[in-house]
mmCIF file of C-alpha atoms and ligand atoms in Angstrom:
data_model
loop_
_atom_site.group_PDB
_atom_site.id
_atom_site.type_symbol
_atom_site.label_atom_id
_atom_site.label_comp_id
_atom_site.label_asym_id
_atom_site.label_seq_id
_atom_site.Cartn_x
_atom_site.Cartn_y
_atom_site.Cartn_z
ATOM 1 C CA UNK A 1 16.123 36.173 -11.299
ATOM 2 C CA UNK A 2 16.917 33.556 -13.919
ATOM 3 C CA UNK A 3 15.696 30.695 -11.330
ATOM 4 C CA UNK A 4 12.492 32.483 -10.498
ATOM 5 C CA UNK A 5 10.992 32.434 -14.002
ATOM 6 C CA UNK A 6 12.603 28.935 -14.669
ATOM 7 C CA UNK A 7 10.747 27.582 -11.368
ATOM 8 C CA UNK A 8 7.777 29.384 -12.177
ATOM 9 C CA UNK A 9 7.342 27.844 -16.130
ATOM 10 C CA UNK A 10 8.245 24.493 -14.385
ATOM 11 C CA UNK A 11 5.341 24.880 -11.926
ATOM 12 C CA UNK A 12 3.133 25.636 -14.937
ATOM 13 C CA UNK A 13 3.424 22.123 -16.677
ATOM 14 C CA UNK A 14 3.730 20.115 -13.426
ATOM 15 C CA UNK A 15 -0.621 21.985 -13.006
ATOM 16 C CA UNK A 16 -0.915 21.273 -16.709
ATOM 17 C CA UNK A 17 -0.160 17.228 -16.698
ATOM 18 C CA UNK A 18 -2.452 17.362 -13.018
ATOM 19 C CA UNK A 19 -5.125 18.627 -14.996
ATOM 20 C CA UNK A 20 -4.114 15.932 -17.746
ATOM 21 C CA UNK A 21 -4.187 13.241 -15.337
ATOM 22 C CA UNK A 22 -7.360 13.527 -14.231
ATOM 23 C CA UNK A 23 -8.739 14.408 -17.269
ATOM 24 C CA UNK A 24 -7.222 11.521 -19.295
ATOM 25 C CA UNK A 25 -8.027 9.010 -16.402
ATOM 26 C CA UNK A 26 -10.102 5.729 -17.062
ATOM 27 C CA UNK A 27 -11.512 2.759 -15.205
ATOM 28 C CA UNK A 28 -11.290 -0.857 -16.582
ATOM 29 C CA UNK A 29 -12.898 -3.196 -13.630
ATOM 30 C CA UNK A 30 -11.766 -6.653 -13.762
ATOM 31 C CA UNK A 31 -14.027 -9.330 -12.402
ATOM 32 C CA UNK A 32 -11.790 -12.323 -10.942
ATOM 33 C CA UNK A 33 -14.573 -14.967 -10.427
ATOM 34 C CA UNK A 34 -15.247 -15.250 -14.235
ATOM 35 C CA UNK A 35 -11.231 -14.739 -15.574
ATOM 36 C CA UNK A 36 -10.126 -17.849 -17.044
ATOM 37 C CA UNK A 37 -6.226 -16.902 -16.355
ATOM 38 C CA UNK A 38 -5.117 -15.046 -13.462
ATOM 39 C CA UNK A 39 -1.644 -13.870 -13.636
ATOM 40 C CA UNK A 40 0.450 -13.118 -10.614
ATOM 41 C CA UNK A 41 3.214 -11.393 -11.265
ATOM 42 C CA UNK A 42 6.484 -12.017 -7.997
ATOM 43 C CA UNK A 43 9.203 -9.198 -8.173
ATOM 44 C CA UNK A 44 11.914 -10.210 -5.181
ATOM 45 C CA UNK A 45 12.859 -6.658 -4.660
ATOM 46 C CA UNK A 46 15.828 -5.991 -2.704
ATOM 47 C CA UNK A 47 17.497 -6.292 0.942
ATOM 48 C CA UNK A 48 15.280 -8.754 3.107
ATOM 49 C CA UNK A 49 13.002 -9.183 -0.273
ATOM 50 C CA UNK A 50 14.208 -11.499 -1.610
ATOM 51 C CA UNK A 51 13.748 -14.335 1.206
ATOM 52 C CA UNK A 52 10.341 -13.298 2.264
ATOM 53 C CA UNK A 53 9.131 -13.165 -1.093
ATOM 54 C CA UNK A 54 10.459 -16.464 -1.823
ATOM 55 C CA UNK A 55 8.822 -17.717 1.519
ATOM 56 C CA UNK A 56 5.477 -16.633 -0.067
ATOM 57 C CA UNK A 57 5.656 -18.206 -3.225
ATOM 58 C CA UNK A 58 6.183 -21.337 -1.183
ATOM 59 C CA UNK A 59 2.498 -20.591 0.601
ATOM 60 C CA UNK A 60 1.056 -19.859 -2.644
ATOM 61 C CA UNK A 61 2.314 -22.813 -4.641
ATOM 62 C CA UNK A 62 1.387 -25.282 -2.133
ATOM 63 C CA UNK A 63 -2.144 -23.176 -1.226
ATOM 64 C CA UNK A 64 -2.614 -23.047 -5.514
ATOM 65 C CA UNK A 65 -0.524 -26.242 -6.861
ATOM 66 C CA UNK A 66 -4.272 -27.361 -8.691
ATOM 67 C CA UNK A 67 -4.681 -24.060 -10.203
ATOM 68 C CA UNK A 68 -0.960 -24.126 -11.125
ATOM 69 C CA UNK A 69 -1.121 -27.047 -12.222
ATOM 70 C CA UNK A 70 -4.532 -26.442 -14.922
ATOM 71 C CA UNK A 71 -3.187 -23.056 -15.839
ATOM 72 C CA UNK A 72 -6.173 -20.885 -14.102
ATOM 73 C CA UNK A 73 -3.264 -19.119 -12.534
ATOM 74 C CA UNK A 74 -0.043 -18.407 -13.203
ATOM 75 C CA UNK A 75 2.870 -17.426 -11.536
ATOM 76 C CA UNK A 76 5.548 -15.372 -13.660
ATOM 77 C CA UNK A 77 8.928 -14.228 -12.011
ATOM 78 C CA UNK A 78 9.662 -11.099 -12.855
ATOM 79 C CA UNK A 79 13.406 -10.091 -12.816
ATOM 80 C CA UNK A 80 14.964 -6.653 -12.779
ATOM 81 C CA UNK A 81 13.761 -4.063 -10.433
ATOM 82 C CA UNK A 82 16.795 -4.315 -8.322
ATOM 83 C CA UNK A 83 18.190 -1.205 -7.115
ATOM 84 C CA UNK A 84 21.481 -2.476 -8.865
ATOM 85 C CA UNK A 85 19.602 -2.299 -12.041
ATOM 86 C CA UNK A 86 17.338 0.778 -11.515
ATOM 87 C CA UNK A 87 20.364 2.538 -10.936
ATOM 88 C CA UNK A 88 22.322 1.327 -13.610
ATOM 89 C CA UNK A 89 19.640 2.779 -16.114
ATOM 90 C CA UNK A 90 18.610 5.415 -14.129
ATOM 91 C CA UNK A 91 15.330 4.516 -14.097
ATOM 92 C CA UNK A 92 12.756 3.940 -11.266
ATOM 93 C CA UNK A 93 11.360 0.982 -13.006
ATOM 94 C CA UNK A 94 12.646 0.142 -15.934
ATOM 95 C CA UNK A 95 10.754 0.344 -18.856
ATOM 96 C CA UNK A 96 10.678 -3.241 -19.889
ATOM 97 C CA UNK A 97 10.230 -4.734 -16.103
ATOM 98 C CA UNK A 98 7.228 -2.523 -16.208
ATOM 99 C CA UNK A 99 5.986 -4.187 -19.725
ATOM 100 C CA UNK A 100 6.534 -6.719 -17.934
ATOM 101 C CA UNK A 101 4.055 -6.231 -15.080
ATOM 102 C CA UNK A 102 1.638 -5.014 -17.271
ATOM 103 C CA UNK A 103 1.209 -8.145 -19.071
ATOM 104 C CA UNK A 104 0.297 -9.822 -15.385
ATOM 105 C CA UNK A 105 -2.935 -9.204 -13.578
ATOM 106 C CA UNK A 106 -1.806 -8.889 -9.817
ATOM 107 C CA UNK A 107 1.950 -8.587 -8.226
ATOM 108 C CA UNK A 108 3.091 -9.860 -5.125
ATOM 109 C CA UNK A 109 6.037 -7.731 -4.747
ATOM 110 C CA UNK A 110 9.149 -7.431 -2.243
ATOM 111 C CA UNK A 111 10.349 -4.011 -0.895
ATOM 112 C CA UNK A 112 12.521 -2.486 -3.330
ATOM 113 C CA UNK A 113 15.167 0.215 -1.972
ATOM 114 C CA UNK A 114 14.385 3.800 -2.310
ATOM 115 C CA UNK A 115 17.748 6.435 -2.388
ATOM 116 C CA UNK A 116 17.612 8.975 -0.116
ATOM 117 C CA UNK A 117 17.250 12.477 -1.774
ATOM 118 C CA UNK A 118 18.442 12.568 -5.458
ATOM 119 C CA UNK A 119 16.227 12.460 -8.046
ATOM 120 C CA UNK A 120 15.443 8.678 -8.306
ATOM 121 C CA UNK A 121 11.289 8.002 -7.598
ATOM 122 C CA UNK A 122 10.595 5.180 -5.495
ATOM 123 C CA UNK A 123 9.588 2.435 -7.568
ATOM 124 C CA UNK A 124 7.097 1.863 -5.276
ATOM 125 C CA UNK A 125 5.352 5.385 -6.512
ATOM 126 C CA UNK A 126 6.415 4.909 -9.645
ATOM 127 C CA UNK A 127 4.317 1.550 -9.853
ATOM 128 C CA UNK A 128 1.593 2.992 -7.662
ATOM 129 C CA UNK A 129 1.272 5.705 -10.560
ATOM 130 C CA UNK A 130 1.855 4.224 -13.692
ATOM 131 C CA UNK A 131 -0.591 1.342 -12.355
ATOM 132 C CA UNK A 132 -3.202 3.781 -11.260
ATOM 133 C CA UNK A 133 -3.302 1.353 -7.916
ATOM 134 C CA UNK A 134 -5.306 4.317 -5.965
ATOM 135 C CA UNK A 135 -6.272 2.720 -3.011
ATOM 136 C CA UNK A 136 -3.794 1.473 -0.751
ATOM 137 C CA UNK A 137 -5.341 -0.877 1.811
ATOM 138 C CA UNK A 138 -3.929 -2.058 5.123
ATOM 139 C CA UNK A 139 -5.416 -3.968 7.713
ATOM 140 C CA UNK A 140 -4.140 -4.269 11.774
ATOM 141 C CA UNK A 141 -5.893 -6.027 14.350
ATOM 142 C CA UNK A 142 -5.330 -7.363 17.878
ATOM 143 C CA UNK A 143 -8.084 -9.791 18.723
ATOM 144 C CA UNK A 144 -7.350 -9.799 22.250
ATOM 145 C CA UNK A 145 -8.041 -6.176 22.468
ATOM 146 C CA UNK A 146 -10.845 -6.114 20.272
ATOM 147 C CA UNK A 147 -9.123 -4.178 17.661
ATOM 148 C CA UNK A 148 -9.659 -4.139 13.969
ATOM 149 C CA UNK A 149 -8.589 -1.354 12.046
ATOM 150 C CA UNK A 150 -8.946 -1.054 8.011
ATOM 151 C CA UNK A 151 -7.079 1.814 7.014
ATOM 152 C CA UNK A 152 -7.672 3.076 3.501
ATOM 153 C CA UNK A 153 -4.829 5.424 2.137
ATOM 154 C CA UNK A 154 -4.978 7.785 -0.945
ATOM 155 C CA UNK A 155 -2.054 6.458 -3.048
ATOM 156 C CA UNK A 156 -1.882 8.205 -5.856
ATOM 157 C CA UNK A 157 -1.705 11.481 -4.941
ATOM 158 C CA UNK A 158 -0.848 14.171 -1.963
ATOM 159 C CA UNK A 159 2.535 14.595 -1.148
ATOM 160 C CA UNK A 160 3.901 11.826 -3.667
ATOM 161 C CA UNK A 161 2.260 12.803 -7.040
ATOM 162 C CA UNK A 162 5.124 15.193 -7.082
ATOM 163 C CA UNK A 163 7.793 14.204 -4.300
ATOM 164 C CA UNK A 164 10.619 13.842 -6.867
ATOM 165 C CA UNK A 165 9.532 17.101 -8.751
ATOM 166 C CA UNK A 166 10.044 20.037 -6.423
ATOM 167 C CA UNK A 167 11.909 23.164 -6.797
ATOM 168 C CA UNK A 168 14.788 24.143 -5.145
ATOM 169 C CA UNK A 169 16.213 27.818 -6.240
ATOM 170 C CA UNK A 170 19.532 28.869 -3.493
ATOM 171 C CA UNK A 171 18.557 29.253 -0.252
ATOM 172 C CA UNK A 172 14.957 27.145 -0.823
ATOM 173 C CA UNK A 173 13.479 24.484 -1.677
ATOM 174 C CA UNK A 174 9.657 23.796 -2.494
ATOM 175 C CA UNK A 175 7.531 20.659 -2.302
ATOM 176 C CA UNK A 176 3.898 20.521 -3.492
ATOM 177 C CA UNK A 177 0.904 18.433 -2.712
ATOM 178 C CA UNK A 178 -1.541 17.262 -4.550
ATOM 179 C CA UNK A 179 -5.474 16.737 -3.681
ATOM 180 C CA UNK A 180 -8.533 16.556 -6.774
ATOM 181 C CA UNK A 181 -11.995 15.943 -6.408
ATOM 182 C CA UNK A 182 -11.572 12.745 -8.807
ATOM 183 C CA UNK A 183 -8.326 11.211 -6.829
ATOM 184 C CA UNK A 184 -10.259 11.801 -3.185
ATOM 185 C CA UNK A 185 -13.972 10.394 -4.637
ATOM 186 C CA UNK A 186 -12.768 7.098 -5.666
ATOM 187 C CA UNK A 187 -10.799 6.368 -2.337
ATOM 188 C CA UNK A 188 -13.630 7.575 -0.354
ATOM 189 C CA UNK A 189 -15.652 5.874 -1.897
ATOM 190 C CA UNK A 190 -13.855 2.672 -1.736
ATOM 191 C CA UNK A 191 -13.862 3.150 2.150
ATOM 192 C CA UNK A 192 -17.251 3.414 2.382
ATOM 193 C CA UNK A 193 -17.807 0.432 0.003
ATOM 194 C CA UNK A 194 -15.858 -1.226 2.696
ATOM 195 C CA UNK A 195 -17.131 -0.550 5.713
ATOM 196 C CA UNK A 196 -20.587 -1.185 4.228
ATOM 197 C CA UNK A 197 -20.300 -4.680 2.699
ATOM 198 C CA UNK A 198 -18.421 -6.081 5.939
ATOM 199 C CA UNK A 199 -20.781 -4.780 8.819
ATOM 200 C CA UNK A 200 -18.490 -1.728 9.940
ATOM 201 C CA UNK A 201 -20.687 1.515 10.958
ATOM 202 C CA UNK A 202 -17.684 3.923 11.648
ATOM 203 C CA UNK A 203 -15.277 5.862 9.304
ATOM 204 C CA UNK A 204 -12.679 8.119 10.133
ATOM 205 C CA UNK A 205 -11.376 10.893 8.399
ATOM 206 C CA UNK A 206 -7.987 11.592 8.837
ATOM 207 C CA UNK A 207 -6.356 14.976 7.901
ATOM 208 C CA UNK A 208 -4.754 18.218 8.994
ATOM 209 C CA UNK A 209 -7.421 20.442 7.473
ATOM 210 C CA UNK A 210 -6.647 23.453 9.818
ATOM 211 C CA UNK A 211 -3.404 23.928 8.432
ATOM 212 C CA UNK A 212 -3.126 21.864 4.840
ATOM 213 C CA UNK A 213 -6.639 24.280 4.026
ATOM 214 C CA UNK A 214 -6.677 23.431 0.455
ATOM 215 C CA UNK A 215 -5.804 19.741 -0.111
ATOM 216 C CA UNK A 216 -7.164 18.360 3.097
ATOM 217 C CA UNK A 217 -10.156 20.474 3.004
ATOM 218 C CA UNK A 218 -10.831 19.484 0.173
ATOM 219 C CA UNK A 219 -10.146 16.038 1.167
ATOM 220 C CA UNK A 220 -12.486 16.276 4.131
ATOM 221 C CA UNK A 221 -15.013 18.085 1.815
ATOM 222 C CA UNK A 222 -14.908 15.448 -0.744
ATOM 223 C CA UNK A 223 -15.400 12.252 1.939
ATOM 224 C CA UNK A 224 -18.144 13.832 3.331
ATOM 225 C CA UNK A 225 -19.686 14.223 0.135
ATOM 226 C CA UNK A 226 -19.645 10.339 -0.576
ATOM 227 C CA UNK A 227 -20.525 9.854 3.330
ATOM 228 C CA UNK A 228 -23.777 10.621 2.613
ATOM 229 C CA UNK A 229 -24.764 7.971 0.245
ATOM 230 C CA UNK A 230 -23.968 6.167 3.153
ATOM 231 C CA UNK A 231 -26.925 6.772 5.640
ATOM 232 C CA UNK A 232 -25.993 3.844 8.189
ATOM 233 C CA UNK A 233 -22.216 4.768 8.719
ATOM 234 C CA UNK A 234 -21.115 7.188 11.513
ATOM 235 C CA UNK A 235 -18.157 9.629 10.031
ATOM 236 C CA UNK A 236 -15.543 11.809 12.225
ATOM 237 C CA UNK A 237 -12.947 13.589 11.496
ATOM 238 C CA UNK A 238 -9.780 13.718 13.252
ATOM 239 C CA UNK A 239 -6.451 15.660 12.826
ATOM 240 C CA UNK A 240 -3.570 13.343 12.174
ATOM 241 C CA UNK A 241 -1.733 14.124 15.150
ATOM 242 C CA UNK A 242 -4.371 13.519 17.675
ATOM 243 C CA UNK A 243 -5.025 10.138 15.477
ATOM 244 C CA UNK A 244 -1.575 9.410 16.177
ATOM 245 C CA UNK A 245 -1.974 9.539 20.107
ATOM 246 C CA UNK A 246 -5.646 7.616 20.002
ATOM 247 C CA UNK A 247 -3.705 5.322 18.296
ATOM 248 C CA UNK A 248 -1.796 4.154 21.668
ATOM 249 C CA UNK A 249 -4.444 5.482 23.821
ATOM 250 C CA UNK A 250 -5.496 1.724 25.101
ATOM 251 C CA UNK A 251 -9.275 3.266 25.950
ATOM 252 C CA UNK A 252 -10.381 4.391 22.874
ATOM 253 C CA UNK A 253 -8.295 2.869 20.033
ATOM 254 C CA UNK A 254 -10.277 -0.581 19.407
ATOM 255 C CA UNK A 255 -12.919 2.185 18.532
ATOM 256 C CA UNK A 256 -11.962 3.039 15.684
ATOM 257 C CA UNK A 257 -12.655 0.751 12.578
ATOM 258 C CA UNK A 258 -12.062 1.926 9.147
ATOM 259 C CA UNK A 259 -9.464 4.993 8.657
ATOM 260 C CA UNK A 260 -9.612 7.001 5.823
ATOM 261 C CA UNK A 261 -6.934 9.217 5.406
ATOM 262 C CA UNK A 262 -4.314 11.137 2.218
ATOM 263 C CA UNK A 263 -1.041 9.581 1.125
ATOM 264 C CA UNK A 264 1.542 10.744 3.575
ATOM 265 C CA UNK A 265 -0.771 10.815 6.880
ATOM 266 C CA UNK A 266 -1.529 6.817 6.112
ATOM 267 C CA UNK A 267 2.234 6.145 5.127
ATOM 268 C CA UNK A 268 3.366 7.203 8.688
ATOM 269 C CA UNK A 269 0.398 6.056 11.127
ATOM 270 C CA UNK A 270 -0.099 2.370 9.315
ATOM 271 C CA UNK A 271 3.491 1.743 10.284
ATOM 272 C CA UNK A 272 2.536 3.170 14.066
ATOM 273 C CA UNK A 273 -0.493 1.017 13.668
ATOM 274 C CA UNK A 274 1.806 -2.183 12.452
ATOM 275 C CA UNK A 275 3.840 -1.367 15.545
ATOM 276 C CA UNK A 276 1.343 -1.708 17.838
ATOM 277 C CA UNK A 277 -0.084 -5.228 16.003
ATOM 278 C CA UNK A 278 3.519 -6.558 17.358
ATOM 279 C CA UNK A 279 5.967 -4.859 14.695
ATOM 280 C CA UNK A 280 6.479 -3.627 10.824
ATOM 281 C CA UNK A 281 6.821 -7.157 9.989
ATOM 282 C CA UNK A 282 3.672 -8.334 11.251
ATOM 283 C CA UNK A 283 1.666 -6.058 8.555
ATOM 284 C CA UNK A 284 0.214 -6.805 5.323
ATOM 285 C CA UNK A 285 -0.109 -4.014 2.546
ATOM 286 C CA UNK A 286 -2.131 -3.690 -0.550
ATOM 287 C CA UNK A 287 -2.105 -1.136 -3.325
ATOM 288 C CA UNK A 288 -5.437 -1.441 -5.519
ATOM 289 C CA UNK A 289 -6.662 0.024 -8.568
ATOM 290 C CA UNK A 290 -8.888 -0.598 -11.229
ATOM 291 C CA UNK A 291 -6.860 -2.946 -13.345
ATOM 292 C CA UNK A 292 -4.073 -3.485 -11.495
ATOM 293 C CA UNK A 293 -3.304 -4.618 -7.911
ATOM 294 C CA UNK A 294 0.072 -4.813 -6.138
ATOM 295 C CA UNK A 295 0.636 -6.843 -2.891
ATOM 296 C CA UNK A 296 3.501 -5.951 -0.047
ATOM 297 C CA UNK A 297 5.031 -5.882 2.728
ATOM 298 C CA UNK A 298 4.204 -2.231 4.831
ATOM 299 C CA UNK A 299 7.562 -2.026 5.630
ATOM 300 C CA UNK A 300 10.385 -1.598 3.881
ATOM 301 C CA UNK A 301 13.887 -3.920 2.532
ATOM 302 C CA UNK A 302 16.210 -3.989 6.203
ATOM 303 C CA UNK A 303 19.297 -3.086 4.063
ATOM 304 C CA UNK A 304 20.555 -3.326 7.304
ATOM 305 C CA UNK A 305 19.688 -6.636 8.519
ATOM 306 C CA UNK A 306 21.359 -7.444 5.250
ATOM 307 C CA UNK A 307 24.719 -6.288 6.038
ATOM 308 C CA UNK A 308 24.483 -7.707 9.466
ATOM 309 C CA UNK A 309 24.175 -11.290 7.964
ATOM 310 C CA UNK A 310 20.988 -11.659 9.552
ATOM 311 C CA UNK A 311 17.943 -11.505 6.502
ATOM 312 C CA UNK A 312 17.100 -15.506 7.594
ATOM 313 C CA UNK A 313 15.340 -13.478 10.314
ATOM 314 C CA UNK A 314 13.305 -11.403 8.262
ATOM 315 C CA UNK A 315 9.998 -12.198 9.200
ATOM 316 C CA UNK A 316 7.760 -13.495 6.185
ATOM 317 C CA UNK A 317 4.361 -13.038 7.970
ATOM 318 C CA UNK A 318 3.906 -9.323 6.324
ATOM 319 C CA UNK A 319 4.209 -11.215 2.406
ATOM 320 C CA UNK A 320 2.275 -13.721 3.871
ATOM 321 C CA UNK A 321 -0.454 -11.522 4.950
ATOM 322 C CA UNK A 322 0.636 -10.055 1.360
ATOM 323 C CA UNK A 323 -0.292 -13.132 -0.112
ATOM 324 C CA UNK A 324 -3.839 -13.446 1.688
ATOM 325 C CA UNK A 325 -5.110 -10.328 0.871
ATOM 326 C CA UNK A 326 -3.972 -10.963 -2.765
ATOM 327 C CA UNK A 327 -6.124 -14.139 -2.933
ATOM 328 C CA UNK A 328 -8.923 -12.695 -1.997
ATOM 329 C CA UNK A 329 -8.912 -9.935 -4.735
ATOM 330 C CA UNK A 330 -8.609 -12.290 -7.028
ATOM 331 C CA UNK A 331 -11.925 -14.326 -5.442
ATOM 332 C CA UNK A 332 -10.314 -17.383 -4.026
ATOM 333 C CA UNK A 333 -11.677 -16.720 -1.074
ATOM 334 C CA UNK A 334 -11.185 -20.385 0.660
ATOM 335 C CA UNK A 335 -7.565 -20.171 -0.052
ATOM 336 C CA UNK A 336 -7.229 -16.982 1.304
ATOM 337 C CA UNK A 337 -9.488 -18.262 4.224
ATOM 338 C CA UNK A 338 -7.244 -21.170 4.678
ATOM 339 C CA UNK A 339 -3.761 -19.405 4.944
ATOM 340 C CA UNK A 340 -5.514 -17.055 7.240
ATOM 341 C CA UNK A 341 -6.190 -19.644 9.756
ATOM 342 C CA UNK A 342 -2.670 -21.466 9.226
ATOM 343 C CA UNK A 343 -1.643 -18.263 10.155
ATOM 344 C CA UNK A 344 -3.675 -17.607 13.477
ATOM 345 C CA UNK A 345 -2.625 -21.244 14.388
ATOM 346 C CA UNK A 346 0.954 -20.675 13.976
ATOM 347 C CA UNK A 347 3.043 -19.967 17.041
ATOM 348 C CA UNK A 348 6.493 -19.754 15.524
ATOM 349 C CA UNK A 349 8.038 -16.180 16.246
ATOM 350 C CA UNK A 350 10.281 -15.025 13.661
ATOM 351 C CA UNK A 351 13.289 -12.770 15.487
ATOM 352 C CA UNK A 352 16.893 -12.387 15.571
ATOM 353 C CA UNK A 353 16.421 -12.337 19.274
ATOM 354 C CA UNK A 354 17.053 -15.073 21.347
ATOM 355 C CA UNK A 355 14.877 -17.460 21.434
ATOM 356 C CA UNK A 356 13.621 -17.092 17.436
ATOM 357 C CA UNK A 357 12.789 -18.621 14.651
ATOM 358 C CA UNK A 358 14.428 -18.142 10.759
ATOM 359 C CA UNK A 359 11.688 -17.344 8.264
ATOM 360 C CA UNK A 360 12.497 -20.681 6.664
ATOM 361 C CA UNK A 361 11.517 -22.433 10.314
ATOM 362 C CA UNK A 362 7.934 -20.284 10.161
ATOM 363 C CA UNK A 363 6.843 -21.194 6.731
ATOM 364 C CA UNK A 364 7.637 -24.877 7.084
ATOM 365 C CA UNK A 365 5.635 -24.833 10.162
ATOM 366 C CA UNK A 366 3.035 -22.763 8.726
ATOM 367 C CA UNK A 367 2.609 -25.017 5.345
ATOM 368 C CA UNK A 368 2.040 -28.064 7.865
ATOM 369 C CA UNK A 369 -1.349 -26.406 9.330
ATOM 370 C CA UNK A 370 -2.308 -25.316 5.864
HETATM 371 C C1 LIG N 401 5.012 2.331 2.161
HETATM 372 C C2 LIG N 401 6.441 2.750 1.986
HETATM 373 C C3 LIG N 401 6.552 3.593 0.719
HETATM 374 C C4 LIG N 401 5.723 4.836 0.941
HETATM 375 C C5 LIG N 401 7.963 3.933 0.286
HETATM 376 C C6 LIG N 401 8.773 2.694 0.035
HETATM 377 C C7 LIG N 401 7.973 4.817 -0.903
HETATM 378 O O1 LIG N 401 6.897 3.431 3.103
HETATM 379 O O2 LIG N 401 4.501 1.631 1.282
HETATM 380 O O3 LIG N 401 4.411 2.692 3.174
HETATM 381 O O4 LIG N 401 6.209 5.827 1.465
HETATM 382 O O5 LIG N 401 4.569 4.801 0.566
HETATM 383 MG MG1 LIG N 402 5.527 3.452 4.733
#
């Protein structure tokens, strides 16, 4: 069958640039605290984007206005990755917006739209790739419940290296995932780097090893490898589905402290996590690599809230959260330590529900305790 061989020399090359990936990959370390210029690069993105990326800028420029002001930072607008435009030139991110972001240090960036099927990327993989941003790091907590969960997600690889590059021949269609010793080290590792420089003494591996038997056992293999240059941490492993019930099991959840888990497992059970921490738009996201680091939102851009005329009630706190993580990667810690508190302090509820507040009303308020 014609499709048969065609599928099978197209599975060849998608092994052939794996193998090239990892064997071409670098690491260029950046350290913030001596960089005379920090660039930060703000994309709106689409739907709700838009307004709760502008309502971020307006935390950072007041939080940063001296820095701004001496040129230690920067911030450059970046326009273009619309899904008007991506579609238009039929490109996930087009080639000069991602010049673009590769002339800036860090990104704050707004959820950009991703088309159902087709064969359009999200340019949120796209970026994660072409950026090498490997380690995708989201934090939930509920104080009042003692819960404080750091969940580190493979982002480069699994089930997205390839997700717009399957196979479909009539009557099937194929998928693949992809899991390498180098991709799983360097997340695991940055886990463990985690927990140990900020007191935690559990890590949790997250997988579905008894069926996935190749990539998650070798993912489980490969954090237990780096576990034990780790003497002082305690390491389980879980199966993602159980993870996902102890996740709203109320007496054992705030056990759990750092979650380390592959691409598509962390995708779904950070936004279960988010939910619990009081909704999608409560939760913080960031994507870090080497070079590069990307800030978000975890969820995505509410087309729908869009066409219902009701994006002023987007809530801002998850680009705000954005923004806080962001500060601290780039060592200004007492900013980031400042906007943190503004935000504990800040009792305005964003919601379209009666009584709420517009995401304009929240970041007045919340620049006043800044
Ligand atoms: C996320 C989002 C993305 C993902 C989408 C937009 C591609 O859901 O950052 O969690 O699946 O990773
Ligand atoms: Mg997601």
């Amino acid at each position: 069958m014609k499709e048969l061989e065609l599928a099978c020399e197209s599975f060849r090359k998608l092994v052939q640039e794996q193998l090239d990936r990892v064997a071409n990959a670098k690491s260029e370390k950046v350290d913030y605290s001596t960089k005379k210029t920090v660039t930060i690069g703000i994309v709106d993105g689409d739907g709700i984007g838009p307004i709760i990326t502008g309502e971020a800028v307006k935390v950072l420029e007041h939080l940063l206005k001296d820095e701004i002001a001496a040129g230690s930072i920067v911030l450059k607008k970046i326009e273009g990755l619309t899904i008007e435009n991506r579609l238009a030139l039929n490109e996930a991110v087009p080639k000069a917006v991602l010049e673009e972001i590769k002339t800036c240090d860090v990104l704050l960036k707004g959820p950009t739209t991703t088309p159902m099927g087709g064969k359009m990327e999200s340019a949120n993989v796209t970026l994660r790739r072409e950026l090498d941003l490997y380690a995708n790091v989201r934090p939930v907590s509920i104080p009042e419940e003692g819960i404080d969960w750091m969940f580190y997600r493979e982002n480069t690889e699994g089930e997205y290296v390839l997700g717009s590059r399957g196979v479909e021949l009539p009557g099937l269609a194929m998928d693949f995932k992809v899991t390498t010793d180098f991709g799983t080290r360097r997340i695991a590792r940055a886990a463990f780097e985690y927990a140990k420089n900020n007191g935690k003494t559990r890590v949790s591996i997250v997988t579905k090893a008894n069926i996935m038997k190749k990539t998650d056992g070798k993912f489980t293999a490969i954090c237990h490898e780096v576990a034990q240059d780790y003497p002082d941490i305690t390491v389980d492993d879980w199966y993602i589905d159980i993870m996902t019930a102890n996740l709203v099991n109320t007496k054992l959840r705030n056990q759990f402290q750092v979650i380390l888990l592959p691409n598509l497992y962390g995708d779904i059970i950070t936004d279960e996590a988010a939910q619990i921490q009081g909704g999608v738009g409560t939760a913080g996201s960031a994507n870090i690599g080497d070079r590069y680091a990307m800030f978000e939102a975890i969820h995505g851009s509410a087309p729908r809230m869009i066409e219902r005329g009701q994006g002023e009630y987007a809530n801002p706190a998850s680009m705000v959260k954005a923004s806080a993580m962001l500060l601290r990667h780039i060592c200004r810690v007492d900013a980031a330590e400042r906007l943190e508190k503004a935000m504990d302090a800040c009792d305005v509820v964003v919601s379209r529900y009666t009584p709420g507040a517009t995401a304009y009303a929240y970041t007045d308020a919340l620049i006043k305790l800044l």
